[in-house]
XYZ file of C-alpha atoms in Angstrom:
591
model
C 52.582 -98.405 -194.004
C 53.687 -96.006 -196.769
C 57.049 -96.146 -198.456
C 58.125 -92.828 -196.891
C 57.589 -93.960 -193.282
C 61.164 -95.176 -192.970
C 62.669 -92.071 -194.564
C 64.502 -89.496 -192.463
C 62.626 -86.315 -191.405
C 64.316 -84.272 -194.123
C 62.727 -86.481 -196.783
C 59.273 -85.725 -195.363
C 59.940 -81.981 -195.259
C 61.092 -81.951 -198.899
C 57.592 -82.896 -200.018
C 55.986 -79.852 -198.366
C 54.357 -77.046 -200.424
C 56.815 -74.091 -200.192
C 56.220 -70.676 -201.763
C 57.588 -70.721 -205.365
C 57.561 -66.899 -205.561
C 59.919 -66.389 -202.600
C 63.075 -64.354 -203.233
C 66.311 -66.133 -203.904
C 68.579 -66.891 -200.991
C 71.854 -64.956 -200.947
C 74.467 -66.792 -198.856
C 76.876 -64.903 -196.633
C 80.231 -66.357 -195.725
C 80.118 -65.198 -192.105
C 76.512 -66.269 -191.542
C 75.628 -69.365 -189.542
C 73.560 -72.166 -191.128
C 69.953 -71.048 -191.688
C 67.291 -73.152 -189.958
C 63.601 -72.259 -190.515
C 61.566 -71.686 -187.367
C 59.244 -74.635 -188.065
C 62.116 -77.138 -188.023
C 63.457 -78.760 -184.829
C 66.299 -76.634 -183.497
C 69.717 -78.409 -183.431
C 71.678 -78.937 -180.228
C 74.094 -76.106 -180.931
C 76.762 -74.435 -178.805
C 75.644 -71.523 -176.576
C 73.302 -69.289 -178.547
C 74.616 -65.946 -179.847
C 73.240 -62.665 -178.535
C 69.612 -62.254 -179.531
C 67.653 -59.249 -180.694
C 67.683 -57.616 -177.245
C 71.490 -57.538 -177.269
C 71.741 -59.696 -174.097
C 73.363 -63.106 -173.982
C 71.118 -65.115 -171.654
C 73.687 -67.908 -171.401
C 76.492 -65.627 -170.256
C 76.969 -63.398 -167.231
C 73.930 -61.068 -167.136
C 73.497 -58.626 -168.710
C 76.487 -58.433 -171.121
C 75.023 -56.366 -173.978
C 76.577 -56.847 -177.459
C 75.684 -55.306 -180.819
C 76.163 -56.986 -184.196
C 77.529 -54.319 -186.587
C 77.873 -56.651 -189.614
C 75.672 -55.472 -192.535
C 72.663 -57.730 -192.748
C 71.947 -59.549 -196.006
C 68.502 -59.416 -197.626
C 66.239 -61.518 -195.470
C 64.067 -64.189 -197.057
C 61.415 -63.355 -194.489
C 60.996 -59.858 -196.005
C 60.361 -61.246 -199.479
C 58.089 -63.909 -198.115
C 55.970 -61.246 -196.433
C 55.094 -59.721 -199.869
C 53.957 -63.072 -201.273
C 50.761 -64.882 -200.397
C 50.981 -66.650 -197.084
C 51.895 -70.301 -197.398
C 49.687 -73.043 -196.076
C 50.120 -73.498 -192.313
C 52.612 -76.180 -191.528
C 52.711 -78.223 -188.326
C 55.306 -76.804 -185.946
C 57.559 -79.363 -184.342
C 57.997 -79.243 -180.576
C 61.302 -77.758 -179.426
C 64.054 -80.215 -178.786
C 65.834 -80.586 -175.474
C 68.558 -78.072 -176.360
C 66.330 -74.971 -176.373
C 64.806 -76.102 -173.067
C 68.231 -76.210 -171.535
C 68.843 -72.662 -172.705
C 65.520 -71.483 -171.280
C 66.459 -71.805 -167.599
C 69.276 -69.241 -167.604
C 67.022 -66.972 -169.673
C 64.435 -66.921 -166.882
C 67.099 -66.300 -164.287
C 68.446 -63.334 -166.234
C 64.961 -61.915 -166.681
C 64.488 -62.053 -162.888
C 67.714 -60.181 -162.323
C 66.896 -57.558 -164.973
C 63.151 -57.338 -165.431
C 63.341 -54.235 -167.634
C 65.471 -55.960 -170.313
C 63.850 -56.652 -173.687
C 62.292 -60.127 -173.967
C 64.285 -62.776 -175.814
C 63.272 -63.725 -179.353
C 61.918 -67.236 -179.594
C 62.760 -68.036 -183.233
C 65.524 -67.358 -185.736
C 63.100 -65.703 -188.156
C 61.874 -63.038 -185.672
C 63.000 -59.533 -186.601
C 64.611 -57.384 -183.864
C 62.569 -54.412 -182.636
C 64.143 -51.097 -183.756
C 63.766 -49.554 -180.299
C 65.481 -52.499 -178.612
C 68.389 -52.419 -181.059
C 68.813 -48.654 -180.602
C 68.764 -49.000 -176.823
C 71.364 -51.752 -176.943
C 73.633 -49.675 -179.199
C 73.258 -46.552 -177.050
C 73.806 -48.342 -173.736
C 76.909 -50.252 -174.638
C 78.727 -52.737 -172.454
C 80.200 -50.052 -170.166
C 77.051 -49.356 -168.159
C 75.707 -52.909 -168.161
C 77.111 -54.083 -164.804
C 75.886 -51.107 -162.696
C 72.474 -51.415 -164.329
C 72.364 -55.072 -163.345
C 73.135 -54.237 -159.707
C 70.405 -51.592 -159.622
C 67.887 -53.976 -161.120
C 68.795 -56.710 -158.626
C 68.241 -54.300 -155.736
C 64.859 -53.313 -157.139
C 63.844 -56.934 -157.554
C 64.933 -57.809 -154.007
C 62.872 -54.936 -152.608
C 59.883 -55.855 -154.763
C 60.158 -59.478 -153.680
C 60.149 -58.496 -149.992
C 57.206 -56.163 -150.517
C 55.277 -58.860 -152.348
C 56.094 -61.538 -149.764
C 55.357 -59.345 -146.738
C 52.197 -57.952 -148.250
C 50.549 -57.496 -144.841
C 52.280 -55.474 -142.186
C 53.280 -57.462 -139.101
C 52.445 -56.055 -135.657
C 53.464 -57.396 -132.238
C 50.769 -56.780 -129.597
C 51.431 -57.406 -125.910
C 48.560 -57.961 -123.481
C 49.466 -56.511 -120.081
C 47.646 -55.896 -116.819
C 47.039 -57.190 -113.317
C 46.649 -60.896 -112.612
C 43.145 -62.264 -113.379
C 42.228 -59.236 -115.503
C 41.336 -61.609 -118.358
C 44.339 -61.237 -120.683
C 44.632 -64.898 -121.740
C 40.873 -65.288 -122.077
C 40.731 -62.253 -124.349
C 43.620 -63.616 -126.418
C 41.811 -66.934 -126.814
C 38.621 -65.142 -127.878
C 40.567 -63.183 -130.518
C 42.053 -66.413 -131.897
C 38.568 -67.908 -132.037
C 37.069 -64.807 -133.697
C 39.765 -64.729 -136.400
C 39.513 -68.443 -137.170
C 42.907 -69.436 -135.774
C 41.303 -72.050 -133.476
C 38.939 -74.548 -135.033
C 35.672 -75.492 -133.365
C 36.823 -79.018 -132.492
C 39.888 -77.750 -130.609
C 37.776 -75.217 -128.730
C 35.305 -77.919 -127.724
C 38.185 -80.057 -126.448
C 39.475 -77.154 -124.324
C 35.971 -76.616 -122.946
C 35.572 -80.311 -122.080
C 39.001 -80.488 -120.392
C 38.294 -77.313 -118.428
C 34.987 -78.718 -117.154
C 36.682 -81.919 -116.035
C 39.235 -79.814 -114.135
C 36.451 -77.769 -112.524
C 37.493 -74.614 -114.376
C 34.623 -74.065 -116.790
C 35.372 -70.425 -117.615
C 39.081 -70.975 -118.236
C 38.822 -72.858 -121.516
C 39.510 -69.818 -123.720
C 42.720 -68.994 -121.848
C 44.035 -72.500 -122.494
C 44.668 -71.499 -126.099
C 47.576 -69.401 -124.771
C 48.313 -71.043 -121.410
C 49.609 -74.318 -122.773
C 51.634 -75.964 -120.000
C 50.219 -77.933 -117.072
C 51.329 -75.456 -114.394
C 49.588 -72.527 -116.063
C 46.371 -74.483 -116.603
C 46.322 -75.839 -113.042
C 46.876 -72.446 -111.388
C 45.001 -70.355 -113.953
C 47.989 -67.982 -114.092
C 50.283 -67.230 -117.007
C 53.903 -67.963 -116.075
C 55.807 -67.399 -119.309
C 55.110 -64.783 -121.965
C 52.741 -66.732 -124.207
C 52.836 -66.355 -127.960
C 50.100 -66.780 -130.565
C 49.412 -65.649 -134.112
C 46.355 -64.331 -135.904
C 45.625 -62.490 -139.117
C 43.030 -59.966 -140.299
C 42.283 -58.620 -143.764
C 44.934 -55.913 -143.449
C 47.600 -57.093 -140.970
C 49.395 -60.046 -139.406
C 49.636 -60.084 -135.602
C 51.658 -61.835 -132.936
C 50.030 -61.863 -129.492
C 52.456 -61.651 -126.574
C 50.489 -62.717 -123.494
C 52.389 -61.292 -120.510
C 52.067 -62.885 -117.066
C 50.196 -60.658 -114.595
C 51.690 -61.929 -111.353
C 54.497 -59.841 -109.877
C 56.709 -62.921 -109.551
C 56.938 -63.208 -113.334
C 57.600 -59.553 -114.217
C 60.945 -60.426 -115.913
C 58.980 -62.470 -118.482
C 56.698 -59.497 -119.033
C 59.695 -57.219 -119.659
C 61.041 -59.632 -122.270
C 57.707 -59.532 -124.061
C 57.410 -55.729 -123.873
C 60.854 -55.409 -125.477
C 59.425 -57.057 -128.627
C 56.062 -55.239 -128.746
C 54.923 -52.527 -131.146
C 51.811 -51.663 -129.158
C 50.216 -52.739 -125.884
C 46.713 -53.666 -124.781
C 46.315 -52.800 -121.095
C 43.547 -55.067 -119.779
C 41.588 -53.638 -116.836
C 38.972 -55.600 -114.903
C 35.824 -53.531 -114.333
C 34.578 -55.960 -111.663
C 34.088 -54.365 -108.263
C 37.272 -54.682 -106.200
C 39.458 -56.113 -108.969
C 40.207 -52.764 -110.613
C 41.095 -51.198 -107.254
C 43.403 -54.105 -106.335
C 45.314 -53.882 -109.619
C 45.618 -50.108 -109.607
C 46.672 -49.465 -106.031
C 50.342 -49.378 -105.002
C 51.810 -52.827 -105.520
C 49.302 -53.715 -108.236
C 50.626 -54.794 -111.611
C 48.457 -52.359 -113.569
C 50.792 -49.539 -112.596
C 54.058 -51.436 -113.019
C 53.077 -52.960 -116.362
C 52.143 -49.556 -117.790
C 55.458 -48.083 -116.604
C 57.463 -50.997 -118.005
C 55.678 -50.850 -121.353
C 56.499 -47.163 -121.701
C 60.129 -47.632 -120.599
C 60.507 -50.379 -123.244
C 59.438 -48.012 -126.007
C 55.777 -49.006 -126.344
C 54.033 -45.695 -127.033
C 50.721 -46.925 -128.466
C 48.386 -48.092 -125.686
C 44.867 -49.524 -125.961
C 43.176 -49.596 -122.548
C 40.349 -52.153 -122.617
C 37.933 -52.132 -119.693
C 37.180 -55.860 -119.533
C 34.447 -57.881 -117.793
C 31.798 -55.268 -118.584
C 29.261 -58.132 -118.720
C 29.868 -58.955 -115.030
C 26.705 -58.715 -112.874
C 28.428 -56.099 -110.671
C 29.009 -53.893 -113.735
C 26.336 -54.760 -116.350
C 27.799 -52.391 -118.971
C 27.555 -49.417 -116.632
C 28.795 -46.144 -118.128
C 29.453 -44.820 -114.612
C 31.861 -47.688 -113.843
C 33.603 -47.237 -117.211
C 34.026 -43.490 -116.617
C 35.333 -44.153 -113.104
C 38.095 -46.422 -114.425
C 39.000 -43.938 -117.172
C 39.152 -40.978 -114.754
C 41.527 -42.815 -112.415
C 43.792 -44.218 -115.118
C 44.172 -41.094 -117.260
C 46.275 -38.956 -114.834
C 48.540 -41.914 -114.079
C 49.188 -42.711 -117.754
C 49.779 -39.051 -118.561
C 52.311 -38.799 -115.716
C 54.200 -41.757 -117.227
C 54.680 -39.953 -120.550
C 51.800 -41.270 -122.663
C 50.204 -38.832 -125.098
C 46.564 -39.158 -124.076
C 45.146 -37.631 -127.264
C 47.301 -39.335 -129.893
C 48.510 -42.616 -128.363
C 45.909 -43.814 -125.821
C 42.342 -45.005 -126.368
C 39.800 -46.490 -123.924
C 37.132 -49.024 -124.913
C 34.709 -51.365 -123.085
C 34.872 -55.074 -123.934
C 33.957 -58.508 -122.674
C 36.682 -61.024 -123.378
C 34.579 -63.997 -122.271
C 31.534 -63.264 -124.471
C 33.541 -61.585 -127.263
C 31.573 -58.330 -127.124
C 33.403 -55.476 -128.914
C 36.341 -57.742 -129.775
C 35.708 -58.159 -133.503
C 32.227 -56.733 -134.099
C 31.095 -53.443 -132.609
C 28.693 -53.557 -129.686
C 25.228 -52.082 -129.776
C 25.658 -49.681 -126.876
C 23.936 -46.367 -126.258
C 26.937 -44.628 -124.692
C 29.826 -46.150 -126.733
C 29.964 -45.619 -130.499
C 33.689 -46.194 -131.079
C 35.482 -49.008 -132.972
C 35.935 -52.583 -131.789
C 39.339 -53.807 -130.581
C 40.416 -55.514 -133.820
C 39.007 -52.677 -135.893
C 41.111 -50.173 -133.963
C 44.272 -52.309 -134.141
C 43.920 -52.597 -137.926
C 43.986 -48.827 -138.394
C 46.551 -48.078 -135.659
C 49.602 -46.308 -137.080
C 52.859 -48.022 -136.170
C 56.219 -46.232 -136.102
C 58.224 -46.357 -139.324
C 60.566 -49.313 -139.694
C 63.967 -49.103 -141.324
C 64.400 -51.977 -143.752
C 67.721 -50.633 -145.045
C 69.403 -50.557 -141.596
C 71.970 -53.204 -140.581
C 70.379 -56.369 -139.212
C 69.634 -56.461 -135.472
C 67.813 -59.447 -133.959
C 68.037 -60.014 -130.175
C 67.619 -63.671 -129.226
C 64.600 -64.425 -127.012
C 64.633 -68.249 -127.180
C 66.954 -71.044 -128.309
C 66.657 -74.802 -128.663
C 67.806 -77.789 -130.701
C 65.674 -79.086 -133.573
C 67.680 -80.710 -136.375
C 70.304 -78.100 -135.576
C 70.473 -74.878 -133.576
C 67.271 -72.813 -133.654
C 66.960 -69.258 -132.314
C 63.804 -67.163 -131.887
C 63.468 -63.400 -131.848
C 62.039 -60.254 -133.336
C 63.946 -58.461 -136.098
C 64.436 -54.929 -134.761
C 66.180 -53.563 -137.862
C 67.106 -54.670 -141.376
C 66.237 -57.970 -143.043
C 67.698 -61.433 -143.647
C 67.263 -64.273 -146.106
C 68.013 -67.948 -146.367
C 71.691 -68.655 -147.031
C 72.908 -65.371 -145.507
C 76.099 -65.284 -143.458
C 75.523 -63.410 -140.198
C 77.366 -62.693 -136.965
C 76.340 -63.801 -133.481
C 77.407 -61.233 -130.903
C 79.011 -60.774 -128.440
C 81.016 -63.970 -129.066
C 81.692 -62.933 -132.716
C 80.812 -66.280 -134.315
C 79.921 -66.345 -138.007
C 76.775 -68.368 -138.713
C 74.807 -69.330 -141.801
C 71.021 -69.149 -142.067
C 69.812 -72.637 -143.010
C 66.076 -71.985 -142.766
C 63.614 -69.293 -141.651
C 60.188 -70.084 -140.177
C 57.287 -67.719 -139.546
C 54.689 -67.725 -136.756
C 52.830 -70.675 -138.326
C 56.034 -72.772 -138.518
C 56.046 -72.384 -142.308
C 59.422 -72.039 -144.016
C 59.891 -68.677 -145.733
C 62.742 -67.393 -147.944
C 63.261 -64.055 -146.156
C 62.152 -61.965 -143.174
C 62.117 -58.237 -142.526
C 62.068 -55.772 -139.649
C 59.146 -56.272 -137.267
C 58.789 -60.022 -137.869
C 58.958 -62.663 -135.148
C 60.831 -65.584 -136.687
C 62.571 -68.839 -135.867
C 65.906 -69.348 -137.597
C 67.899 -72.551 -137.938
C 71.612 -71.734 -137.889
C 74.734 -73.561 -139.004
C 78.152 -72.935 -137.480
C 77.208 -72.565 -133.793
C 75.992 -74.858 -131.034
C 72.950 -74.180 -128.907
C 75.117 -74.212 -125.765
C 77.158 -71.277 -127.111
C 74.124 -68.986 -127.348
C 72.591 -67.084 -124.441
C 69.285 -65.223 -124.237
C 70.104 -61.613 -125.065
C 72.731 -62.357 -127.713
C 72.181 -60.434 -130.946
C 72.215 -61.759 -134.493
C 73.566 -58.982 -136.694
C 75.193 -58.009 -139.961
C 78.892 -59.002 -140.200
C 79.700 -55.710 -141.974
C 78.015 -53.591 -139.288
C 78.048 -55.632 -136.058
C 76.291 -54.522 -132.901
C 78.528 -53.034 -130.198
C 79.502 -55.299 -127.295
C 80.789 -53.440 -124.228
C 81.103 -54.008 -120.508
C 81.025 -50.333 -119.533
C 78.723 -47.516 -120.617
C 77.223 -44.240 -119.471
C 73.480 -43.924 -119.042
C 70.828 -41.427 -118.105
C 68.964 -42.901 -115.130
C 65.598 -41.974 -113.629
C 64.778 -43.348 -110.175
C 61.151 -44.490 -109.939
C 60.695 -46.115 -106.565
C 63.400 -46.880 -104.044
C 63.305 -46.491 -100.268
C 67.000 -45.851 -99.809
C 69.483 -43.689 -101.646
C 71.522 -45.108 -104.544
C 75.280 -44.573 -104.334
C 78.324 -45.652 -106.347
C 78.797 -49.404 -106.004
C 75.062 -50.168 -105.974
C 74.166 -53.435 -107.741
C 70.925 -54.313 -109.509
C 69.551 -56.447 -112.350
C 69.574 -54.793 -115.785
C 66.912 -55.650 -118.385
C 67.834 -54.423 -121.877
C 66.050 -55.845 -124.958
C 66.024 -59.599 -124.164
C 69.200 -59.576 -122.064
C 69.150 -59.859 -118.254
C 72.451 -58.980 -116.586
C 73.585 -58.141 -113.086
C 75.330 -54.761 -113.126
C 76.905 -52.257 -110.753
C 76.708 -48.482 -110.792
C 80.428 -47.793 -110.599
C 80.242 -43.975 -110.557
C 77.796 -41.090 -110.246
C 78.751 -38.570 -112.938
C 76.120 -35.830 -113.067
C 72.814 -34.822 -111.546
C 70.210 -33.712 -114.088
C 67.781 -30.858 -113.595
C 64.373 -32.331 -114.542
C 63.074 -28.988 -115.857
C 66.061 -27.690 -117.833
C 67.998 -30.925 -118.451
C 71.261 -29.294 -117.373
C 74.050 -31.407 -115.903
C 75.623 -30.562 -112.569
C 79.325 -29.712 -112.659
C 80.093 -31.790 -109.612
C 79.195 -35.462 -109.433
C 76.426 -36.198 -106.903
C 77.117 -38.420 -103.939
C 73.836 -40.283 -104.397
C 70.518 -40.430 -106.243
C 67.109 -40.801 -104.627
C 63.481 -41.289 -105.645
C 62.272 -39.005 -108.486
C 65.805 -37.782 -109.303
C 67.606 -38.162 -112.631
C 71.328 -38.453 -113.227
C 74.128 -39.650 -115.487
C 75.817 -42.768 -114.115
C 78.510 -45.213 -115.167
C 77.287 -48.807 -115.432
C 79.595 -51.830 -115.540
C 78.753 -55.437 -116.366
C 80.645 -58.629 -115.589
C 81.018 -59.461 -119.292
C 80.415 -57.955 -122.734
C 76.814 -56.927 -123.366
C 75.209 -56.111 -126.742
C 73.959 -52.521 -126.535
C 73.706 -49.397 -128.667
C 73.253 -45.785 -127.715
C 69.633 -44.694 -127.505
C 70.227 -42.237 -130.361
C 71.492 -44.946 -132.732
C 68.995 -47.683 -131.800
C 66.241 -46.950 -129.267
C 65.294 -50.638 -128.982
C 68.819 -51.622 -127.986
C 69.501 -48.471 -125.978
C 66.733 -48.355 -123.349
C 66.735 -50.433 -120.184
C 65.114 -51.131 -116.816
C 66.771 -51.657 -113.423
C 65.128 -54.007 -110.921
C 66.021 -54.926 -107.362
C 64.273 -57.048 -104.736
C 61.446 -57.856 -107.131
C 60.641 -54.207 -107.904
C 61.339 -51.866 -110.802
C 63.498 -49.149 -109.266
C 64.710 -47.179 -112.302
C 64.521 -46.768 -116.057
C 67.220 -45.386 -118.306
C 68.817 -45.036 -121.698
C 72.375 -45.576 -122.908
C 74.112 -42.300 -123.804
C 77.764 -43.295 -124.321
C 79.703 -46.528 -124.891
C 83.177 -47.248 -123.518
C 85.432 -49.638 -125.423
C 88.236 -50.548 -123.012
C 90.515 -47.510 -122.881
C 88.697 -45.850 -125.783
C 85.462 -43.945 -125.495
C 82.764 -43.468 -128.123
């Protein structure tokens, strides 16, 4: 051990080879003690503003400029002399590390600010100093707000790199919707081979060999035993360009309300048609769900429709072009009569959900040269979404899981963890504790179009009903019990008069309502209103009616929010009318 091993660090540094030709040091009374960059930095009070003019330990970004004349800098003289021998640089002490955390936070809030200098000997950049002097402290706060907004938007864009699309599979019972959904999950790698083999084994034991693919979506015992979807199933898959949520609607007429709830969340629909002899005719004739599902999808705002002619591999079809053309020729006039744009919004394609033909890879077919199903969905243009609008999220499910959890699709705006929101119509303020995506992974934020699960604080599960709306506290959704609506009668044997009661389906809400007054009859060609109120409405007529509910209902006018302003009326298990909200009534006031 040498004699200097017990000496303090300063004794060791004094023996180092310093430059003898360096300029003399001129002290300045107002200057702080000089510490070379290669020495350990002392644990000093909060650091003064650096070369960028921003104090990273204070409120960002308070810009300050040092106007004191600078003394001759030893570093300038040292630059003219020969470079000294490289000295070992000591690791920073704990004090600079403590000051580094707020620096990073400030850089996140203002990414365009000049980077902080890392040593006392670094010279400030002339451009940075000039910018700091020109900007001044007056415009610092607004600049910070603008930068924060930019960062928030960039963060959302980076996080939601792939666009999210909700696809609902609709059609008559036994058309093959669940089987096709299971095949898509298998083709995109969302179901591993072991799970698929287990489904196949269980299906064989139950005597349902061909049902194993549908079990990926039909998860409960009742659905698997009957081979019929009861609730609107939900699954998730992802391609190279988009993220998708499958909404598997039940095909049986008994479960149409579940189908309506799914259609209210969908961006586009896949209408599954069975090409098998007899099955297409059964689904398309009066009373078949092919017709009703197409009408309900359109009335719920689903304009993009992919019509897949399924079961083309069936022995009765055998990929026959004649059978495909027959289905297309019968469906086209019906879809056009329901308001679909056949050229821009509807496409027909042959597939086989069981074998997977034309699901992911294109088929080798002489008479069909179009895209596969997933290929078409990836390039399908979805309506623009307004991220800057006030938050609107109708509740589709609720349950308890370490707190109150709600499920729904964000129809407008965005939310993030820690936000304070409003649950309407009971006007309860809630806090977002956690947000989960389709894969049950926790995420920091969610935007319009996403299906999410949110854990809330400040409300009990019993106080939430399906159809409530989670919204912005500054711009809450309207809750009324009386509104005017434009109504179109689809199918009803009798006339509809004032006092008629029916079940209203609007977004995810289901409410029994009464038509308290008939206000106007509408001319279908000109759209003109009658001066006198009609005594009744009948099939194929349109009118303006007053609708009353038993309690407050979260709605918006169709002009302000189409998703929360369109509805369906059902009675005796049938869809009798569709409509849109035109005017809201707030007690004695009208809006």
